[in-house]
Coordinates of C-alpha atoms in Angstrom, one line a residue:
X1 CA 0.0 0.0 0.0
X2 CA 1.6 3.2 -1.2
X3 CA 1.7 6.3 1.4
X4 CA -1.5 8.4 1.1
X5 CA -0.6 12.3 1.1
X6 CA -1.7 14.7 3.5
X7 CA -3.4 17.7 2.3
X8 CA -1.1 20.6 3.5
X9 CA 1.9 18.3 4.1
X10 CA 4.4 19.3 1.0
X11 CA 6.9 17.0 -0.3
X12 CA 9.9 18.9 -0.8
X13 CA 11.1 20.4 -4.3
X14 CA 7.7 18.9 -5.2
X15 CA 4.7 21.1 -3.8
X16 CA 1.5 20.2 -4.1
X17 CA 2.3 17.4 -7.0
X18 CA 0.9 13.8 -6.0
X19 CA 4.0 11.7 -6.5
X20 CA 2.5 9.3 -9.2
X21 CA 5.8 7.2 -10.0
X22 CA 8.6 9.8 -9.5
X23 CA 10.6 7.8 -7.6
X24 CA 10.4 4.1 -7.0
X25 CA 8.1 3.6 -3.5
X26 CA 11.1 2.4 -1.5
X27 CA 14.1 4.6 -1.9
X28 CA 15.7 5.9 1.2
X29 CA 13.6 9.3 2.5
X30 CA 14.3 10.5 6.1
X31 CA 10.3 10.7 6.4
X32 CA 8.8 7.4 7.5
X33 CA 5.1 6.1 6.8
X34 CA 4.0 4.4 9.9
X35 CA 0.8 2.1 9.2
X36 CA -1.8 -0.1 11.3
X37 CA -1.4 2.0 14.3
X38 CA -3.6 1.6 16.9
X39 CA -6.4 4.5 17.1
X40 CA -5.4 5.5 21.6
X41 CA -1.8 5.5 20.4
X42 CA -0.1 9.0 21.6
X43 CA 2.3 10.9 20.1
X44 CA 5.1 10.2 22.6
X45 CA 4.5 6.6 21.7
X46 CA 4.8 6.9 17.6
X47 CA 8.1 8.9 18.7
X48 CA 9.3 6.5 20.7
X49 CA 10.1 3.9 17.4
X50 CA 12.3 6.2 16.2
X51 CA 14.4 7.7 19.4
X52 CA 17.0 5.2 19.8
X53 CA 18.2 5.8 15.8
X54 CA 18.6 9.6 15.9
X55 CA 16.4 12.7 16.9
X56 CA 12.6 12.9 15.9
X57 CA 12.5 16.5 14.3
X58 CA 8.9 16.2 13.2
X59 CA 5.9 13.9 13.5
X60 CA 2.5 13.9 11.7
X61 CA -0.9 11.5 13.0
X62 CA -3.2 10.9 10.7
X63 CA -5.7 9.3 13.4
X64 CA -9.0 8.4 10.9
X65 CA -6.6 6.3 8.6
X66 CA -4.7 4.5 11.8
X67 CA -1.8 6.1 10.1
X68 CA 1.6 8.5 10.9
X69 CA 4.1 9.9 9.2
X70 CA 7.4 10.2 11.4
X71 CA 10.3 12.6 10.1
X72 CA 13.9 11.9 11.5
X73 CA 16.7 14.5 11.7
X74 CA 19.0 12.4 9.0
X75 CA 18.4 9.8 6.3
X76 CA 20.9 7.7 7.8
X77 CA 19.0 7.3 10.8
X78 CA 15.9 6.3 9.5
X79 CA 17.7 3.9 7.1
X80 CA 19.0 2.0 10.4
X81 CA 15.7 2.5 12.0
X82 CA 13.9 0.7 8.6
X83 CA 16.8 -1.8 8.4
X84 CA 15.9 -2.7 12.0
X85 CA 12.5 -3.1 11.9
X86 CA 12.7 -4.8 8.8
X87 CA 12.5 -8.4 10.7
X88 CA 11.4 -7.3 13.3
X89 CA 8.2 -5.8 13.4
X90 CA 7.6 -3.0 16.4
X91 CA 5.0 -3.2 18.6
X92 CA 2.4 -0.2 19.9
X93 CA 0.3 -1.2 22.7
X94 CA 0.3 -5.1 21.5
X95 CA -0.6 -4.5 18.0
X96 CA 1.8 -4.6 14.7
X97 CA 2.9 -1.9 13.4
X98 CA 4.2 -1.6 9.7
X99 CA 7.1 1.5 8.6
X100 CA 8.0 2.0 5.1
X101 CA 10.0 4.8 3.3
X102 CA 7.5 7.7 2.5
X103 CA 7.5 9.7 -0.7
X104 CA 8.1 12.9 0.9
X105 CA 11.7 14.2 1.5
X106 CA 10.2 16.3 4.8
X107 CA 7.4 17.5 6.4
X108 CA 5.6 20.6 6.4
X109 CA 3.2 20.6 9.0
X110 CA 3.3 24.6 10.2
X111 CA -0.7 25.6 8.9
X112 CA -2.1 22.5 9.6
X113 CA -4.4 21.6 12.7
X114 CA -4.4 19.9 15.7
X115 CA -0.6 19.8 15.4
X116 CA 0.2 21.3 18.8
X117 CA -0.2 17.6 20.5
X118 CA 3.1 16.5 18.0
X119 CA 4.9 19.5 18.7
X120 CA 4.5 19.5 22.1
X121 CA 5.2 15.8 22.4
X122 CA 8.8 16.6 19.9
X123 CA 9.4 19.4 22.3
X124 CA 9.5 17.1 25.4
X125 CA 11.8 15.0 23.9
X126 CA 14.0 16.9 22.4
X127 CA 14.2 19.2 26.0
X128 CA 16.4 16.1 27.1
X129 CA 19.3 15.3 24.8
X130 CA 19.8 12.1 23.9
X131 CA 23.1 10.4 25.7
X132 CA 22.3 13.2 29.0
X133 CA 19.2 11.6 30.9
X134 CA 19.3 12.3 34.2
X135 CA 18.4 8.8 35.3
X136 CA 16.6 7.5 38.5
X137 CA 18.5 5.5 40.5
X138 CA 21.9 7.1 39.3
X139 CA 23.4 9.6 42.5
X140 CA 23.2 13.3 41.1
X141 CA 26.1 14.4 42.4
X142 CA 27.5 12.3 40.2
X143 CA 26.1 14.6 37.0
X144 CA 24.5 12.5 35.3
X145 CA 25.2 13.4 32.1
X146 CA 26.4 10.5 30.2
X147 CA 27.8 12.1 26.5
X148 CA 31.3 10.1 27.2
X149 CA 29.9 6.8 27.8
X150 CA 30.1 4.2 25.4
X151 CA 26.6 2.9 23.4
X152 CA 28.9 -0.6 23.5
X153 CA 28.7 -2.7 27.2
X154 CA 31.0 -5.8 27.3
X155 CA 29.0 -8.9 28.8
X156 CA 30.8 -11.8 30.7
X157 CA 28.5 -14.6 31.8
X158 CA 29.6 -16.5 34.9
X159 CA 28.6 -20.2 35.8
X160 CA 27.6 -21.2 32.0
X161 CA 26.0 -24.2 33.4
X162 CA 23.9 -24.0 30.2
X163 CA 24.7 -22.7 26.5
X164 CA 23.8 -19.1 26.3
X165 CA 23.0 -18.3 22.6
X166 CA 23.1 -14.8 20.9
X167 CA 19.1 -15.0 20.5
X168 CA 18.6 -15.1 24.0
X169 CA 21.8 -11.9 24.9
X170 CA 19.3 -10.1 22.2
X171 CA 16.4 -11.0 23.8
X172 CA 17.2 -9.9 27.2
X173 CA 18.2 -6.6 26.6
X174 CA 16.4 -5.8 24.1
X175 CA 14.0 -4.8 26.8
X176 CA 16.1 -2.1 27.3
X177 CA 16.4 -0.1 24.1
X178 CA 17.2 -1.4 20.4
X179 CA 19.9 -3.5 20.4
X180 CA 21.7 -2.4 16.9
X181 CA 25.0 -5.4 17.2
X182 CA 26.2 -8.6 18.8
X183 CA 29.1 -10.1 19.0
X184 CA 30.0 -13.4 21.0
X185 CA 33.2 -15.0 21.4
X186 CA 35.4 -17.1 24.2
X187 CA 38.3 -16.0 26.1
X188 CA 39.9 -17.3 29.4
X189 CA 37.3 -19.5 29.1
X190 CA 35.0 -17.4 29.7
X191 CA 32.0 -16.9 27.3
X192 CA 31.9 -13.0 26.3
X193 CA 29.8 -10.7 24.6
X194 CA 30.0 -7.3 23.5
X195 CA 26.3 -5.5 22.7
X196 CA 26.1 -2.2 20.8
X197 CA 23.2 -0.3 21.8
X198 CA 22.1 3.1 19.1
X199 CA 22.4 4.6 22.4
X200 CA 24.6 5.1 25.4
X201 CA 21.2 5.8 27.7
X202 CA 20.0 2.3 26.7
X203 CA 23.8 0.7 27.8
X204 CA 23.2 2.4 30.8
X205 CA 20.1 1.4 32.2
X206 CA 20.8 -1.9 31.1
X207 CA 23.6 -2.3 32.6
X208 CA 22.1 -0.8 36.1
X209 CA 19.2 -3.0 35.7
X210 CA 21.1 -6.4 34.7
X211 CA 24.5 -6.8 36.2
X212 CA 25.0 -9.2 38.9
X213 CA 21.4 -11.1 37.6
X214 CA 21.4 -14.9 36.8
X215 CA 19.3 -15.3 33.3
X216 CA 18.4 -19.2 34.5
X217 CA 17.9 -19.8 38.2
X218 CA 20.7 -20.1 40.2
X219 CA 23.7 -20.2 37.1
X220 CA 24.3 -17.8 34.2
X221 CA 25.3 -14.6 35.6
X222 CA 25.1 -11.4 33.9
X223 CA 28.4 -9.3 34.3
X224 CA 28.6 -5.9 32.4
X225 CA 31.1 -3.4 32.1
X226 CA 31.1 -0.3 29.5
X227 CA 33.9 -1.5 26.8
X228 CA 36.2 0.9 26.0
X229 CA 34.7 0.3 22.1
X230 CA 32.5 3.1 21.3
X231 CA 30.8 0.5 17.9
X232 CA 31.2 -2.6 16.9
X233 CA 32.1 -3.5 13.0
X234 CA 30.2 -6.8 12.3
X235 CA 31.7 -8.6 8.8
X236 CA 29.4 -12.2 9.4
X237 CA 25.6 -12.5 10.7
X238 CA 25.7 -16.5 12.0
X239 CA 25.3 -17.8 15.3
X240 CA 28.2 -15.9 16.7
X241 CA 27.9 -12.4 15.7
X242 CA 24.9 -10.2 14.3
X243 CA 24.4 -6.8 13.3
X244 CA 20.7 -6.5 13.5
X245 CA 21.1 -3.4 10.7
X246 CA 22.5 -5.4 7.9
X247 CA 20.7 -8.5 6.7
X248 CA 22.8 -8.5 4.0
X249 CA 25.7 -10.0 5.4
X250 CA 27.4 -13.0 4.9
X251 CA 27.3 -15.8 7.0
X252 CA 31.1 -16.5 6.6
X253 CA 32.9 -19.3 6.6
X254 CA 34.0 -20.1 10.4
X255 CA 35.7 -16.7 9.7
X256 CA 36.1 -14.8 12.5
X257 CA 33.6 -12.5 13.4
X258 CA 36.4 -9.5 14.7
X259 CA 38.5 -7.4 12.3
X260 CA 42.0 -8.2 13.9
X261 CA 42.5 -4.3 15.3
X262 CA 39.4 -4.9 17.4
X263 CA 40.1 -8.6 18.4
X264 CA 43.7 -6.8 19.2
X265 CA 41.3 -4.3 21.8
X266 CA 40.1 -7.0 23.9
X267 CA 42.9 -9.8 23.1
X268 CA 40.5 -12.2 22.0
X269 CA 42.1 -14.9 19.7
X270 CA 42.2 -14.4 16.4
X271 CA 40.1 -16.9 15.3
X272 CA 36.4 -17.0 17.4
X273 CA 36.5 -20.2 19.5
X274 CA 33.2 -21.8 19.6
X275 CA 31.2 -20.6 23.0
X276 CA 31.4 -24.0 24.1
X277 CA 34.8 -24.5 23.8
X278 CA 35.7 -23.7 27.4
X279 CA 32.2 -24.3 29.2
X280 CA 30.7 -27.3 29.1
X281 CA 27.9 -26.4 27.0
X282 CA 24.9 -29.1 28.1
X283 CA 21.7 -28.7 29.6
X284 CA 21.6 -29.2 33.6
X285 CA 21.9 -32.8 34.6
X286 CA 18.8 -31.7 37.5
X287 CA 15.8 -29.9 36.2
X288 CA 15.8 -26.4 37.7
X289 CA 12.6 -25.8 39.7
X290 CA 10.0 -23.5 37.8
X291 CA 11.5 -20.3 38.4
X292 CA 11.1 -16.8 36.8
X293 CA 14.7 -15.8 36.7
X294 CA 15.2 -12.0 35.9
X295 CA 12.7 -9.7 36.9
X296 CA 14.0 -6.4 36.0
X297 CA 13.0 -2.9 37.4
X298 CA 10.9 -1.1 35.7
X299 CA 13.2 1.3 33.6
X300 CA 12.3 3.7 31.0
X301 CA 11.8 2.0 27.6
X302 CA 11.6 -1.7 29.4
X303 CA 9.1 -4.1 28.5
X304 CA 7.8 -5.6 31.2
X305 CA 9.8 -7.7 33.3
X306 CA 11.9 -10.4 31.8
X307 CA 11.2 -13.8 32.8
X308 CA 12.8 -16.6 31.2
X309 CA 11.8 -19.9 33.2
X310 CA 13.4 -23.3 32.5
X311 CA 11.0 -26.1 32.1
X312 CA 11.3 -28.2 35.6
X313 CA 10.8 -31.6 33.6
X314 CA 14.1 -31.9 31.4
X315 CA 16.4 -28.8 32.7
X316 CA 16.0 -27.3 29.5
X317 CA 14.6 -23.6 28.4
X318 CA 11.4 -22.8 27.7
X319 CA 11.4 -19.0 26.4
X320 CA 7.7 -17.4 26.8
X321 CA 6.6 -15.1 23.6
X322 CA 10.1 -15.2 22.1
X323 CA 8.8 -15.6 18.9
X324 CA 9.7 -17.5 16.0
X325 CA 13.5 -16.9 16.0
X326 CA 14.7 -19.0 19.6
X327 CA 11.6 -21.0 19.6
X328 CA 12.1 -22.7 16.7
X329 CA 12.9 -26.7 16.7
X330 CA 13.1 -27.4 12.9
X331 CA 16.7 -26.4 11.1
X332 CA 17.7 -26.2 7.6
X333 CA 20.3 -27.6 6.9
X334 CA 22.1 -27.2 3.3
X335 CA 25.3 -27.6 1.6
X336 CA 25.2 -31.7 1.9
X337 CA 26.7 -34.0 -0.3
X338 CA 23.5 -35.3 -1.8
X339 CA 25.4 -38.7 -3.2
X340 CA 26.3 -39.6 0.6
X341 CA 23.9 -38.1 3.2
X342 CA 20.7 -40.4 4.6
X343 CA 18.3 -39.2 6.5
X344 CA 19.8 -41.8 9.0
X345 CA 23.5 -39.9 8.9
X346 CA 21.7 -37.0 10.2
X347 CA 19.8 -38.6 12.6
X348 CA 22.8 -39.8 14.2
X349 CA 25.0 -36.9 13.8
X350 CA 22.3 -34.2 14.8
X351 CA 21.1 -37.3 17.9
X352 CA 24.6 -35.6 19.7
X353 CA 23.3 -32.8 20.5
X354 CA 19.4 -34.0 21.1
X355 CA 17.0 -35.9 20.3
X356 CA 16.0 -36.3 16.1
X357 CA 12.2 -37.1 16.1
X358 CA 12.0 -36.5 12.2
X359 CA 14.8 -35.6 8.8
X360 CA 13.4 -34.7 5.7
X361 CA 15.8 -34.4 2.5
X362 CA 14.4 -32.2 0.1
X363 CA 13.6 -34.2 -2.9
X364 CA 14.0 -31.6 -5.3
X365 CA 17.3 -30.6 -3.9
X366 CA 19.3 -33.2 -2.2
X367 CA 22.0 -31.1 -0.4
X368 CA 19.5 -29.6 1.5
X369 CA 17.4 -31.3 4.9
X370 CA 14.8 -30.1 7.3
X371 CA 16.0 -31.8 10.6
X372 CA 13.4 -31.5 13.3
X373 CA 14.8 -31.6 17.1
X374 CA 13.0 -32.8 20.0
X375 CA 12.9 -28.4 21.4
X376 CA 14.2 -25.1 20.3
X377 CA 16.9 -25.5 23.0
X378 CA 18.3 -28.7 21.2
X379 CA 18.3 -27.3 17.7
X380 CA 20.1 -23.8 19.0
X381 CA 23.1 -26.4 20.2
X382 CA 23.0 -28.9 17.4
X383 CA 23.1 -25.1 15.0
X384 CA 26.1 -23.9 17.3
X385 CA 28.0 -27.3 16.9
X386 CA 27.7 -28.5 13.5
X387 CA 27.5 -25.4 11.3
X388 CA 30.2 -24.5 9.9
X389 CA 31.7 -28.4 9.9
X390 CA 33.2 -30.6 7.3
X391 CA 31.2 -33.6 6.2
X392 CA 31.9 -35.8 3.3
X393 CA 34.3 -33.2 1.8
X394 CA 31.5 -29.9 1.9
X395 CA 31.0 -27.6 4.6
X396 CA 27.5 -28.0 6.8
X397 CA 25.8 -25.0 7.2
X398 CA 22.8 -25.2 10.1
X399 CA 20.7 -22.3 10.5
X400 CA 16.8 -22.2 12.2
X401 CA 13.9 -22.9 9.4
X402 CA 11.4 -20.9 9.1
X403 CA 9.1 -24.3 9.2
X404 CA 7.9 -25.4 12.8
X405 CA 7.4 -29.1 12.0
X406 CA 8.6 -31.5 9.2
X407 CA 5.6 -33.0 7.7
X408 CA 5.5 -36.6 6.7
X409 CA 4.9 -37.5 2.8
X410 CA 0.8 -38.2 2.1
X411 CA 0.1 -42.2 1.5
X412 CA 1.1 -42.6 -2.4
X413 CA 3.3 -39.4 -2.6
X414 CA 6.5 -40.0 -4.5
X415 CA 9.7 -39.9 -1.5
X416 CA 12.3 -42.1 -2.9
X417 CA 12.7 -42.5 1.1
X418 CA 14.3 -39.1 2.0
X419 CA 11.4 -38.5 4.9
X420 CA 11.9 -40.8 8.2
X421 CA 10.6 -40.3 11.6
X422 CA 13.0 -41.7 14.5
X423 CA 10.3 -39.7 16.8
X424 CA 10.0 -43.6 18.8
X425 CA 14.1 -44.7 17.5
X426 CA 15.5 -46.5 20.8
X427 CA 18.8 -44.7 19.9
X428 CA 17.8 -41.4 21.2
X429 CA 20.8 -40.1 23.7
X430 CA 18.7 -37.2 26.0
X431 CA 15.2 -38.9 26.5
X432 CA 15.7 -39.5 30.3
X433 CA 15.6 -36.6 32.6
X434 CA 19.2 -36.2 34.1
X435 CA 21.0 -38.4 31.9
X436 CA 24.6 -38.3 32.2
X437 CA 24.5 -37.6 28.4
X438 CA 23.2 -33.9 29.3
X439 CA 27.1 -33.0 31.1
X440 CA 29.0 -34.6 27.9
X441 CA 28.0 -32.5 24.9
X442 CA 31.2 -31.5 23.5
X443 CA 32.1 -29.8 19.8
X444 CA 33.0 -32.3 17.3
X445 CA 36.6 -33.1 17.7
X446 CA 39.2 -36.0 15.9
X447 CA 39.3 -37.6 19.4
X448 CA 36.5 -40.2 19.9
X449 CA 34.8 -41.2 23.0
X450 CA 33.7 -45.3 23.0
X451 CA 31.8 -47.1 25.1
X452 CA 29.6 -50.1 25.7
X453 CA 32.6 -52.3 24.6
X454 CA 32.7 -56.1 25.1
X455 CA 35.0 -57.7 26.9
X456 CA 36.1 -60.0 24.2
X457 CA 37.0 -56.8 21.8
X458 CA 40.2 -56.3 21.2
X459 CA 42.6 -53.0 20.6
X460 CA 43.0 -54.1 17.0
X461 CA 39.6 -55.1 16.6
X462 CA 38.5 -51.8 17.0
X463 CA 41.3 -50.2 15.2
X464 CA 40.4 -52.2 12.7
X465 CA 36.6 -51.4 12.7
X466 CA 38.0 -47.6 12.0
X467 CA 40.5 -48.3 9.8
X468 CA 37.8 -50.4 7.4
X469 CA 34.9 -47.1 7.9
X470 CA 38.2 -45.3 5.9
X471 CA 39.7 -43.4 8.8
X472 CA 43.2 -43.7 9.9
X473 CA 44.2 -44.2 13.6
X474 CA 46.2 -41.9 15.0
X475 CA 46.4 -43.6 19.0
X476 CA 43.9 -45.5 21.1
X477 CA 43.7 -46.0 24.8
X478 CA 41.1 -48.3 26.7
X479 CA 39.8 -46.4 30.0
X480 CA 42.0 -47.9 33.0
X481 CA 39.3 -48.3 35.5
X482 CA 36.6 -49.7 32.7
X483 CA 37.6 -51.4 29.7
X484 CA 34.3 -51.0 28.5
X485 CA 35.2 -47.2 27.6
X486 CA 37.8 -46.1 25.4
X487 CA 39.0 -42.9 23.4
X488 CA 40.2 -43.2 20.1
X489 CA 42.4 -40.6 18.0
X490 CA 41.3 -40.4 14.2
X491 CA 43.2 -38.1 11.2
X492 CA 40.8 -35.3 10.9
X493 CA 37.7 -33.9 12.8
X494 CA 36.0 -34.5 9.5
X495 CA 36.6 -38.2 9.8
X496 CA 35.8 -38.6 13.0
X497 CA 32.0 -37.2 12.1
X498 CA 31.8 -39.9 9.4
X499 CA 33.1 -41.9 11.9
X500 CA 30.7 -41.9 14.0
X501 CA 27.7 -41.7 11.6
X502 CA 29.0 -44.5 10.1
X503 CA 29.9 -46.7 13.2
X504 CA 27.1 -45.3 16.6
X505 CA 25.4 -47.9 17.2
X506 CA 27.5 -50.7 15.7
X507 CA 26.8 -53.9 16.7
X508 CA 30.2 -55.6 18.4
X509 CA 28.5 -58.8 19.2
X510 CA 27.6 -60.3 22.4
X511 CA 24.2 -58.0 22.4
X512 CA 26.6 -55.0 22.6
X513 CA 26.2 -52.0 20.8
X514 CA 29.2 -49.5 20.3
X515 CA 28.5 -46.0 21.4
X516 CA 30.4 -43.5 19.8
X517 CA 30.5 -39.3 21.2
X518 CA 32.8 -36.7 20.8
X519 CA 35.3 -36.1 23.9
X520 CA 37.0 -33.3 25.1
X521 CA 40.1 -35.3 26.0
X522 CA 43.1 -36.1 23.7
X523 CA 45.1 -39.0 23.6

C-alpha cells in the first residue's frame, strides 16, 4: 500500500504534486510512513520507534486512517531505523505496526491543525538530549550526564552451566532499548559478549538494571562493564555475531567475526572459538525448579519484566513469547553431499546434541534437509555445533527454518525414502531426565569417546573397525578403570564425524552395541 498524502503536508522540491511514480516507493527518505497504528496510540508513543536511531525533528498523526508519518533529523538514521525493523516488526500497545520509506523528503506541517499535541510531544523529547538523561537511580552528584559513555557494554557470563546463545543476549536486553550489534566470542574460558546499543542511555540502564542477575535460576550470571569500544564492525551475521542493521551480510565461513585491530582491543584470539569450547555447553543434569529468573526494574523504555523460566521436567529452556527466532525446533540444513547423506547420517549426527524425532531431504534438492529436534533448545546447540563443519568433503551450514514441524509425505506421494521419523528410535541419547548424556555434549573433535565395549574386543579389533569405515588411527587408549570405555584418536575432525555416523550404534556382538560421542580429551 503506497503512502497516502496529507493535504497541507508538502513533499519537498515537489509542492503540491501527488507523487505518481517519481521515484520508486522504497528509496531511502528520512520521512517514515507508519501504518496499522492503533487509534489511543499517543504521540510520545509513535516517537518513541524512532528515538534510539537519531532525533525525531517532526511527526505527523493521521488518526482516521490508523496512520503517521514520522520525520527523522537524518536519512541515515531512519535507514538503520527501517533496516531494524525490517524483521522485526515494532509493537504499539500489543498491536503490529508496519514502517516504510515515505514519498516525501520532509514535512511541512506549520498551517495544519491539531498539530500542537506533535509538537509539544517533539518538544518534550527533544528538551532532554539524547546520551544526557538524568536517570533515576543514578546519584546526582554524580552529574548525570552521560555524553562520554560508550553505546557498547562488554557482557561476561559466569557459571555457563547452560549454552547461552546470541538470541537469548538479544532477547534480554532488548527490553532495554534497540539492540543495533552482537558479538560473542570465548576468552579465558569465559564466554563473552559485546552488545552495541544506538544509544549510550540504553547501555546504561541496562547495565544498572542487569548486572549481577542470573538469566536461568541459580547459574548464568550477567556481568557488564562499558567497553572501551564506542561500535562494533560486524563482517558475518551467524550464530556468533549479528548486526541487526544489515541483513545482507554474509554468514562466513567459520571466519572470525572480529576485524583483527578490534580482536587486538580485547585480546580475543584471532580466530572466534566456539562458545562452548571452554564451558561445558549441556543442559543441567537436574531440572531447575519452575522459576522466573530476571525480573527487571521497571526502567524507562523496558518491557515488562523479563522472565525466562526453564522447564522443571528436562532442565532445558522454555522461552515465553520469544517468537519464532529461539523458539524454533526445525533447522535447515544445506550444503550436503546429496550422493552420501541419509536421512539416518543426520539422525545420528544431529542425535549428539538432542534428540532427532524426524529428517526430511528435500527431494528436489538433495543437499538440502529439514532436521526436526526434539525443542528449540536442542536445535540452538545442534546449530552452534555442527555449522560451519566438514562432512563428506562440503561444509554443513545449520541455521533455524522458518518451518515449525517436518511433515510426513501423504500415503502414495512420491519420497524415494528421504522423509523418516526416528520420533520412537531407541537410539535417542537425551530422553531421560538427568542423563549423564546432558554433562558430555562437547564440539566435534578427531578424538572419539567409545563405550559399551565387550570384553572380548580387542585394541586391534577396534582399530580395525576404523581403519575399514576409511579413517586412519592416530592412537587408542582403553579407559583404565573400565575397559568397557575407550577414546580413540582419528586423522581429521571431519573423519571422526563420518566416523561416528558411520559406526554409533554398531553392533560388536555379544548383544553389545558400540556408542560413539565426541570427547574433550586427547590422547
Amino acid at each position: 500500500m503506497n503512502n497516502s498524502t496529507p493535504t497541507g503536508v508538502y513533499a519537498n522540491g515537489n509542492d503540491n504534486k501527488k507523487f505518481k511514480g517519481d521515484r520508486p516507493p522504497c528509496s531511502p527518505s528520512r520521512v517514515l510512513h507508519l501504518r496499522k497504528i492503533p487509534s489511543d496510540v499517543t504521540e510520545a508513543e509513535v516517537i518513541s520507534l524512532g528515538l534510539p536511531f537519531g532525533k525525531v525533528t517532526n511527526l505527523l498523526m493521521l488518526k482516521g486512517k490508523s496512520q503517521a508519518f514520522l520525520e527523522m533529523a537524518s536519512e541515515e538514521a531512519a535507514v538503520t531505523m527501517v533496516n531494524y525493523y525490517t524483521p522485526v516488526t515494532p509493537h504499539l500497545r500489543s498491536q503490529p505496526v508496519f514502517i516504510q520509506y515515505s514519498n516525501h523528503r520532509e514535512l511541512k506541517t506549520d498551517n495544519l491543525p491539531n498539530q500542537a499535541r506533535a509538537q509539544a510531544a517533539l518538544q518534550a523529547v527533544s528538551a532532554v538530549p539524547s546520551g544526557s538523561l538524568a536517570l533515576p537511580g543514578a546519584p546526582t552528584n554524580e552529574g548525570t550526564i552521560l555524553s562520554g559513555q560508550s553505546p557498547v557494554l562488554r557482557i561476561i557470563i559466569e557459571n555457563l552451566f547452560y549454552p547461552v546463545t546470541l538470541e537469548v543476549l538479544h532477547q534480554i536486553f532488548s527490553k532495554f532499548g534497540t539492540v543495533l550489534k552482537i558479538i560473542t566470542f570465548t576468552k579465558n574460558n569465559q564466554f563473552q559478549a559485546l552488545l552495541q546499543y544506538a544509544d549510550p542511555v540504553n547501555a546504561h540502564y541496562a547495565k544498572m538494571a542487569l548486572d549481577g542477575q542470573n538469566i536461568y535460576n541459580a547459574c548464568c550470571t550477567l556481568r557488564i562493564d562499558f567497553s572501551k569500544l564506542t561500535s562494533l564492525n560486524v563482517k558475518y551475521n551467524n550464530d556468533k555475531s549479528r548486526d541487526f542493521t544489515r541483513l545482507d551480510l554474509p554468514t562466513g565461513d567459520g571466519q572470525p567475526s572480529l576485524e583483527p585491530p578490534m580482536a587486538a582491543a580485547f585480546g580475543a584470539p584471532g580466530i572466534i572459538s566456539s562458545p562452548y569450547a571452554g564451558a561445558a555447553g549441556f543442559a543441567p543434569a537436574i531440572g531447575f525448579h519452575q522459576a522466573t529468573g530476571l525480573s527487571v526494574p521497571a526502567v524507562p523504555g523496558a518491557l515488562g519484566p523479563l522472565t525466562i523460566t526453564s522447564s522443571a521436567v528436562t532442565g532445558r529452556m522454555a522461552i515465553p513469547g520469544a517468537g519464532a527466532l529461539p523458539g524454533n525446533s526445525v533447522l535447515l540444513v544445506t550444503n550436503l553431499n546429496p550422493d552420501l547423506i541419509t536421512p539416518h547420517g543426520l539422525f545420528i549426527l544431529f542425535g549428539v546434541y538432542g534428540d532427532v524425532h524426524r529428517v526430511k531431504i528435500m527431494f528436489n534438492k538433495k543437499e538440502n534437509a529439514l532436521v526436526q529436534m526434539a525443542d528449540a533448545s536442542q536445535a540452538q546447540l545442534a546449530m552452534n555445533h555442527l555449522s560451519g563443519q566438514r562432512l563428506y568433503g562440503k561444509v554443513l551450514r545449520a541455521t533455524l527454518s522458518k518451518h515449525q514441524a517436518v511433515q510426513l509425505p501423504r500415503e502414495g506421494q512420491e519420497d524415494q525414502g528421504l522423509t523418516k521419523d526416528f520420533s520412537n528410535s531407541p537410539l535417542h541419547r537425551f530422553k531421560k531426565p538427568g542423563s549423564k548424556n546432558f554433562q558430555n555434549i562437547f564440539p566435534p573433535s578427531a578424538t572419539l569417546h567409545l563405550s559399551n565395549i565387550p570384553p572380548s574386543v580387542t585394541v586391534d579389533d577396534l582399530k580395525n573397525l576404523f581403519t575399514e569405515a576409511g579413517c586412519s588411527v592416530k592412537a587408542f587408549k582403553f579407559f583404565q578403570k573400565d575397559r568397557k570405555m575407550a577414546l580413540i584418536q582419528l586423522g581429521s575432525v571431519e573423519e571422526a564425524i563420518q566416523a561416528l555416523i558411520e559406526l554409533h550404534n554398531h553392533d560388536l556382538g555379544e548383544n553389545h552395541h558400540l556408542r560413539v560421542s565426541f570427547s574433550k580429551s586427547t590422547i
